[in-house]
């Protein structure tokens, strides 16, 4: 063949401990033929936290086992706020532990954790990441380099270590595990190969939403990554807490707050990243994705007239910076 495209995706990584086969994956949870009952979600990925959130939402007793930090790769401040919200919803977090052993005890699964503690669950759901589905492709026969840790394929501009073999989607190492990303990358690659385009896929300014009980929408740099790349003296963070109108009308949600922030290059005023915690996060963030692709500046957002009363308009009223030390709580309606 003259060219080959690999787009086989990924599969949930299984638990690597004694009795790990007793755990189900996120692929299995929706096809259960029984009540999941008391659930242990293993992992702090967005898949684990989303599953924990909806299971708690339907009234289940849910525990999340966290090896290190929540939502690795996402903004640390936002991840912390999500964790606090989920705890307030009644989700239990076992922190800095992993399962060492799963064993069947009657109809239950007994889990022994790395700190020596034990508990019993009706369902154990493993969501510790995804591995590339490459084991049966015979890539070693053609010299395609594969990451031994996750079976994913290394690539630059979707081109692997073998020049006429390309890769897109979840199976590409370092690629965001999102279906629209794979579709867009495939289109961009096709245009470059057959349409004369020179436009590479932009993997930085991709809108992402985590559908946890407190929804999280983001595009661009996290605060931490922006500081690491541009330097703390070059980054300004505008932030704001607010109570969405629809929450203020609910006795059960009126005590919760939304949050948004803009990460801005202090020297150029270019917006490096936007982060939003609140209702309809995906709908809010999608429009800002286009603005980010166009290289919007913070002044562009500040000079935009907001639609009232919406939560998206909170970005247009951002004025308080972290370095000012002023209270970031919103006032008024």
Tab-separated table of C-alpha atoms in Angstrom:
chain	number	residue	atom	x	y	z
A	1	UNK	CA	0.000	0.000	0.000
A	2	UNK	CA	1.083	3.590	-0.539
A	3	UNK	CA	-0.454	4.943	2.655
A	4	UNK	CA	-2.111	3.489	5.752
A	5	UNK	CA	-4.269	5.124	8.392
A	6	UNK	CA	-4.554	3.650	11.898
A	7	UNK	CA	-7.717	4.710	13.737
A	8	UNK	CA	-8.542	1.736	15.960
A	9	UNK	CA	-9.214	3.791	19.094
A	10	UNK	CA	-8.652	2.614	22.637
A	11	UNK	CA	-10.066	0.283	25.224
A	12	UNK	CA	-10.446	0.693	29.000
A	13	UNK	CA	-7.272	-0.278	30.848
A	14	UNK	CA	-8.037	-3.209	33.189
A	15	UNK	CA	-7.152	-3.247	36.877
A	16	UNK	CA	-3.741	-4.791	37.360
A	17	UNK	CA	-4.242	-6.417	40.742
A	18	UNK	CA	-5.352	-9.734	42.168
A	19	UNK	CA	-9.016	-10.255	41.316
A	20	UNK	CA	-8.999	-7.339	38.852
A	21	UNK	CA	-11.237	-9.320	36.506
A	22	UNK	CA	-14.107	-8.782	38.971
A	23	UNK	CA	-14.235	-5.088	38.058
A	24	UNK	CA	-16.317	-3.769	35.183
A	25	UNK	CA	-15.438	-0.852	32.905
A	26	UNK	CA	-17.338	2.247	31.877
A	27	UNK	CA	-18.253	0.330	28.709
A	28	UNK	CA	-20.150	-2.157	30.874
A	29	UNK	CA	-21.993	0.090	33.306
A	30	UNK	CA	-24.823	0.954	30.904
A	31	UNK	CA	-25.506	-2.679	30.003
A	32	UNK	CA	-25.767	-4.052	33.549
A	33	UNK	CA	-28.756	-6.329	33.996
A	34	UNK	CA	-28.903	-5.605	37.726
A	35	UNK	CA	-28.917	-2.715	40.165
A	36	UNK	CA	-25.293	-1.549	40.577
A	37	UNK	CA	-25.919	-1.078	44.297
A	38	UNK	CA	-22.982	0.205	46.311
A	39	UNK	CA	-20.284	1.218	43.817
A	40	UNK	CA	-16.550	1.781	43.964
A	41	UNK	CA	-15.189	3.856	41.071
A	42	UNK	CA	-11.460	3.303	40.734
A	43	UNK	CA	-9.576	6.228	39.243
A	44	UNK	CA	-9.771	10.014	39.159
A	45	UNK	CA	-10.206	10.414	35.401
A	46	UNK	CA	-13.127	12.344	33.953
A	47	UNK	CA	-14.777	9.019	33.078
A	48	UNK	CA	-14.551	7.821	36.671
A	49	UNK	CA	-15.880	11.088	38.094
A	50	UNK	CA	-18.683	11.331	35.535
A	51	UNK	CA	-19.805	7.789	36.350
A	52	UNK	CA	-19.588	8.493	40.073
A	53	UNK	CA	-21.679	11.610	39.556
A	54	UNK	CA	-24.581	10.070	37.679
A	55	UNK	CA	-24.626	6.990	39.918
A	56	UNK	CA	-24.885	9.235	42.959
A	57	UNK	CA	-27.538	11.222	41.113
A	58	UNK	CA	-29.772	8.150	40.918
A	59	UNK	CA	-29.292	7.543	44.632
A	60	UNK	CA	-26.438	5.041	44.782
A	61	UNK	CA	-23.821	4.810	47.514
A	62	UNK	CA	-20.650	5.800	45.630
A	63	UNK	CA	-16.984	5.830	46.593
A	64	UNK	CA	-14.103	7.024	44.403
A	65	UNK	CA	-10.608	5.614	44.935
A	66	UNK	CA	-8.002	8.245	44.010
A	67	UNK	CA	-4.336	7.306	43.612
A	68	UNK	CA	-2.983	10.852	43.410
A	69	UNK	CA	-4.948	13.838	42.021
A	70	UNK	CA	-8.331	14.465	40.419
A	71	UNK	CA	-8.517	15.125	36.688
A	72	UNK	CA	-4.834	15.006	35.825
A	73	UNK	CA	-4.134	17.283	32.878
A	74	UNK	CA	-6.947	19.694	33.739
A	75	UNK	CA	-6.757	22.943	35.699
A	76	UNK	CA	-5.846	22.209	39.328
A	77	UNK	CA	-8.086	24.876	40.853
A	78	UNK	CA	-11.114	23.710	38.878
A	79	UNK	CA	-10.415	20.067	39.697
A	80	UNK	CA	-10.319	20.913	43.397
A	81	UNK	CA	-13.658	22.740	43.208
A	82	UNK	CA	-15.219	19.752	41.413
A	83	UNK	CA	-13.971	17.407	44.142
A	84	UNK	CA	-15.386	19.613	46.878
A	85	UNK	CA	-18.740	19.781	45.104
A	86	UNK	CA	-18.885	16.006	44.672
A	87	UNK	CA	-18.117	15.463	48.349
A	88	UNK	CA	-20.946	17.847	49.189
A	89	UNK	CA	-23.198	15.686	46.993
A	90	UNK	CA	-22.420	12.721	49.250
A	91	UNK	CA	-19.740	10.971	47.188
A	92	UNK	CA	-16.991	9.446	49.338
A	93	UNK	CA	-13.357	9.831	48.294
A	94	UNK	CA	-10.661	7.397	49.396
A	95	UNK	CA	-7.538	9.395	48.695
A	96	UNK	CA	-4.005	8.195	47.945
A	97	UNK	CA	-5.047	4.554	47.677
A	98	UNK	CA	-5.408	1.909	44.968
A	99	UNK	CA	-7.035	-1.519	45.146
A	100	UNK	CA	-4.518	-4.254	45.938
A	101	UNK	CA	-6.987	-7.134	45.863
A	102	UNK	CA	-10.565	-7.870	44.831
A	103	UNK	CA	-12.284	-11.041	46.023
A	104	UNK	CA	-15.797	-12.385	45.832
A	105	UNK	CA	-17.538	-12.682	49.207
A	106	UNK	CA	-21.029	-14.028	48.617
A	107	UNK	CA	-22.738	-11.540	46.295
A	108	UNK	CA	-20.333	-8.754	47.260
A	109	UNK	CA	-16.832	-7.817	46.141
A	110	UNK	CA	-14.391	-7.289	48.982
A	111	UNK	CA	-11.726	-4.715	48.152
A	112	UNK	CA	-8.432	-4.487	50.003
A	113	UNK	CA	-6.803	-1.101	49.506
A	114	UNK	CA	-3.112	-0.235	49.459
A	115	UNK	CA	-3.354	1.286	52.939
A	116	UNK	CA	-4.624	-2.021	54.361
A	117	UNK	CA	-8.242	-0.932	54.746
A	118	UNK	CA	-11.075	-3.048	53.312
A	119	UNK	CA	-14.674	-2.536	52.274
A	120	UNK	CA	-17.335	-4.445	50.354
A	121	UNK	CA	-19.157	-3.266	47.229
A	122	UNK	CA	-21.820	-4.563	44.874
A	123	UNK	CA	-19.988	-3.165	41.846
A	124	UNK	CA	-16.389	-2.122	41.219
A	125	UNK	CA	-15.944	0.098	38.159
A	126	UNK	CA	-12.402	0.584	36.852
A	127	UNK	CA	-11.756	3.861	35.022
A	128	UNK	CA	-8.001	4.273	35.303
A	129	UNK	CA	-7.378	5.239	31.689
A	130	UNK	CA	-7.508	3.808	28.208
A	131	UNK	CA	-4.942	1.883	26.191
A	132	UNK	CA	-4.498	1.829	22.430
A	133	UNK	CA	-6.154	-1.169	20.775
A	134	UNK	CA	-2.975	-2.102	18.914
A	135	UNK	CA	-1.974	-5.502	20.296
A	136	UNK	CA	-3.162	-7.463	17.236
A	137	UNK	CA	-2.034	-5.077	14.497
A	138	UNK	CA	1.496	-6.435	14.146
A	139	UNK	CA	3.012	-2.957	14.208
A	140	UNK	CA	6.362	-4.413	15.195
A	141	UNK	CA	6.549	-6.012	11.756
A	142	UNK	CA	6.635	-2.633	10.028
A	143	UNK	CA	8.602	-0.681	12.634
A	144	UNK	CA	5.861	1.599	14.006
A	145	UNK	CA	6.878	2.856	17.460
A	146	UNK	CA	4.395	2.147	20.261
A	147	UNK	CA	4.432	3.503	23.817
A	148	UNK	CA	4.872	0.393	26.009
A	149	UNK	CA	2.958	2.024	28.881
A	150	UNK	CA	-0.332	2.485	27.046
A	151	UNK	CA	0.056	0.728	23.672
A	152	UNK	CA	-0.509	4.044	21.881
A	153	UNK	CA	1.360	5.203	18.798
A	154	UNK	CA	3.728	8.155	18.833
A	155	UNK	CA	3.290	10.607	15.956
A	156	UNK	CA	4.076	14.120	14.734
A	157	UNK	CA	1.391	15.780	12.630
A	158	UNK	CA	-0.379	12.359	12.695
A	159	UNK	CA	2.615	10.756	10.939
A	160	UNK	CA	4.160	7.780	12.731
A	161	UNK	CA	7.795	6.671	12.765
A	162	UNK	CA	7.056	5.024	9.404
A	163	UNK	CA	6.476	7.917	6.947
A	164	UNK	CA	3.569	6.413	4.986
A	165	UNK	CA	1.660	5.205	8.069
A	166	UNK	CA	-0.554	7.715	9.848
A	167	UNK	CA	-2.578	7.638	13.052
A	168	UNK	CA	-5.541	9.629	14.378
A	169	UNK	CA	-7.802	9.547	17.420
A	170	UNK	CA	-7.496	7.913	20.815
A	171	UNK	CA	-4.809	5.502	19.628
A	172	UNK	CA	-2.394	8.396	19.024
A	173	UNK	CA	-0.217	9.056	22.055
A	174	UNK	CA	-0.963	12.436	23.628
A	175	UNK	CA	-4.141	13.026	21.640
A	176	UNK	CA	-7.233	14.188	23.590
A	177	UNK	CA	-9.579	11.197	23.862
A	178	UNK	CA	-12.571	12.847	22.228
A	179	UNK	CA	-14.483	11.649	19.163
A	180	UNK	CA	-14.785	15.112	17.558
A	181	UNK	CA	-11.005	15.474	17.816
A	182	UNK	CA	-10.460	12.255	15.839
A	183	UNK	CA	-12.982	13.350	13.182
A	184	UNK	CA	-11.434	16.794	12.804
A	185	UNK	CA	-7.875	15.433	12.739
A	186	UNK	CA	-8.862	12.963	10.025
A	187	UNK	CA	-10.358	15.726	7.885
A	188	UNK	CA	-7.310	17.941	8.371
A	189	UNK	CA	-4.944	15.111	7.452
A	190	UNK	CA	-6.981	14.260	4.341
A	191	UNK	CA	-6.829	17.879	3.190
A	192	UNK	CA	-3.061	17.932	3.645
A	193	UNK	CA	-2.520	14.630	1.850
A	194	UNK	CA	-4.935	15.127	-1.039
A	195	UNK	CA	-6.080	18.749	-1.092
A	196	UNK	CA	-2.906	20.767	-0.948
A	197	UNK	CA	-3.581	22.144	2.551
A	198	UNK	CA	-0.767	22.947	4.939
A	199	UNK	CA	-3.036	23.468	7.961
A	200	UNK	CA	-2.060	21.241	10.906
A	201	UNK	CA	-4.502	20.058	13.548
A	202	UNK	CA	-4.666	22.400	16.555
A	203	UNK	CA	-4.653	20.184	19.640
A	204	UNK	CA	-4.406	23.093	22.099
A	205	UNK	CA	-7.585	25.110	21.521
A	206	UNK	CA	-10.070	22.266	21.837
A	207	UNK	CA	-13.247	22.804	23.833
A	208	UNK	CA	-13.755	20.068	26.407
A	209	UNK	CA	-16.508	19.474	28.933
A	210	UNK	CA	-16.393	17.160	31.922
A	211	UNK	CA	-19.941	16.157	32.848
A	212	UNK	CA	-19.442	15.867	36.591
A	213	UNK	CA	-22.229	17.020	38.965
A	214	UNK	CA	-20.586	20.434	38.734
A	215	UNK	CA	-20.032	20.605	34.967
A	216	UNK	CA	-16.635	21.841	33.799
A	217	UNK	CA	-16.022	23.451	30.416
A	218	UNK	CA	-12.549	24.482	29.288
A	219	UNK	CA	-10.556	25.558	26.246
A	220	UNK	CA	-6.868	26.395	25.926
A	221	UNK	CA	-4.246	26.426	28.669
A	222	UNK	CA	-4.820	25.580	32.306
A	223	UNK	CA	-3.475	28.144	34.744
A	224	UNK	CA	-0.673	25.782	35.715
A	225	UNK	CA	0.385	25.052	32.124
A	226	UNK	CA	0.262	28.710	31.151
A	227	UNK	CA	2.564	29.682	34.010
A	228	UNK	CA	4.921	26.808	33.165
A	229	UNK	CA	5.154	27.858	29.503
A	230	UNK	CA	5.042	31.651	29.653
A	231	UNK	CA	6.263	32.383	33.197
A	232	UNK	CA	4.307	33.591	36.222
A	233	UNK	CA	5.186	37.234	35.504
A	234	UNK	CA	3.605	36.959	32.057
A	235	UNK	CA	0.238	35.515	33.123
A	236	UNK	CA	-2.776	37.293	34.571
A	237	UNK	CA	-5.785	35.369	35.865
A	238	UNK	CA	-9.227	36.984	35.965
A	239	UNK	CA	-11.664	34.999	38.100
A	240	UNK	CA	-15.146	35.110	39.530
A	241	UNK	CA	-17.546	33.052	41.648
A	242	UNK	CA	-21.250	33.358	40.888
A	243	UNK	CA	-24.593	31.737	41.672
A	244	UNK	CA	-26.455	30.722	38.476
A	245	UNK	CA	-30.013	32.027	38.426
A	246	UNK	CA	-31.458	28.533	37.978
A	247	UNK	CA	-29.590	27.359	41.084
A	248	UNK	CA	-30.728	30.323	43.186
A	249	UNK	CA	-34.325	29.149	42.731
A	250	UNK	CA	-33.579	25.655	44.068
A	251	UNK	CA	-33.356	24.991	47.808
A	252	UNK	CA	-30.996	22.078	47.128
A	253	UNK	CA	-28.585	24.032	44.906
A	254	UNK	CA	-28.842	27.604	46.170
A	255	UNK	CA	-25.803	27.106	48.391
A	256	UNK	CA	-23.576	26.042	45.485
A	257	UNK	CA	-21.494	28.408	43.396
A	258	UNK	CA	-20.336	28.493	39.815
A	259	UNK	CA	-16.881	29.696	38.846
A	260	UNK	CA	-15.151	31.064	35.781
A	261	UNK	CA	-11.713	32.375	34.963
A	262	UNK	CA	-9.699	33.656	32.030
A	263	UNK	CA	-5.966	33.011	31.688
A	264	UNK	CA	-4.436	35.990	29.882
A	265	UNK	CA	-0.981	36.851	28.539
A	266	UNK	CA	-0.124	40.003	30.450
A	267	UNK	CA	2.006	41.444	27.650
A	268	UNK	CA	-0.216	40.807	24.623
A	269	UNK	CA	-3.680	40.591	26.275
A	270	UNK	CA	-4.243	37.345	24.339
A	271	UNK	CA	-6.551	34.892	26.077
A	272	UNK	CA	-4.612	31.684	26.734
A	273	UNK	CA	-7.373	29.685	28.414
A	274	UNK	CA	-10.967	29.858	29.624
A	275	UNK	CA	-12.467	27.750	32.403
A	276	UNK	CA	-16.081	27.488	33.546
A	277	UNK	CA	-17.807	25.542	36.302
A	278	UNK	CA	-21.583	25.612	36.242
A	279	UNK	CA	-24.708	24.470	34.400
A	280	UNK	CA	-24.668	23.803	30.642
A	281	UNK	CA	-20.867	23.969	30.527
A	282	UNK	CA	-20.625	22.485	27.045
A	283	UNK	CA	-23.088	24.973	25.577
A	284	UNK	CA	-21.314	27.874	27.276
A	285	UNK	CA	-17.829	26.890	26.164
A	286	UNK	CA	-18.524	25.932	22.528
A	287	UNK	CA	-18.923	29.499	21.332
A	288	UNK	CA	-15.772	30.651	23.070
A	289	UNK	CA	-13.875	27.941	21.194
A	290	UNK	CA	-14.277	29.866	17.942
A	291	UNK	CA	-13.098	33.064	19.607
A	292	UNK	CA	-10.013	31.245	20.902
A	293	UNK	CA	-9.245	29.896	17.418
A	294	UNK	CA	-9.368	33.471	16.146
A	295	UNK	CA	-6.854	34.582	18.781
A	296	UNK	CA	-9.199	36.684	20.878
A	297	UNK	CA	-7.879	39.139	23.433
A	298	UNK	CA	-9.300	39.712	26.885
A	299	UNK	CA	-10.471	43.153	25.766
A	300	UNK	CA	-12.610	41.458	23.083
A	301	UNK	CA	-14.473	39.515	25.767
A	302	UNK	CA	-14.712	42.462	28.157
A	303	UNK	CA	-16.184	44.647	25.390
A	304	UNK	CA	-18.787	42.025	24.445
A	305	UNK	CA	-22.302	42.788	25.657
A	306	UNK	CA	-23.566	39.832	27.676
A	307	UNK	CA	-26.959	38.172	27.355
A	308	UNK	CA	-28.825	38.575	30.655
A	309	UNK	CA	-29.607	36.515	32.631
A	310	UNK	CA	-27.191	33.799	31.483
A	311	UNK	CA	-24.144	32.193	33.016
A	312	UNK	CA	-22.072	32.671	29.860
A	313	UNK	CA	-22.245	36.442	30.393
A	314	UNK	CA	-20.119	36.031	33.538
A	315	UNK	CA	-17.045	35.960	31.286
A	316	UNK	CA	-17.951	39.392	29.890
A	317	UNK	CA	-17.995	40.910	33.386
A	318	UNK	CA	-14.674	39.510	34.612
A	319	UNK	CA	-12.630	42.314	36.172
A	320	UNK	CA	-10.907	40.986	39.294
A	321	UNK	CA	-7.451	39.469	39.021
A	322	UNK	CA	-5.973	36.947	41.409
A	323	UNK	CA	-2.938	39.118	42.015
A	324	UNK	CA	-5.174	41.957	43.233
A	325	UNK	CA	-6.294	39.853	46.207
A	326	UNK	CA	-9.815	41.281	45.933
A	327	UNK	CA	-12.916	39.197	46.665
A	328	UNK	CA	-13.939	37.311	43.506
A	329	UNK	CA	-17.538	36.712	44.602
A	330	UNK	CA	-20.142	38.166	42.242
A	331	UNK	CA	-22.520	40.845	43.406
A	332	UNK	CA	-26.011	41.584	42.134
A	333	UNK	CA	-28.071	39.424	39.792
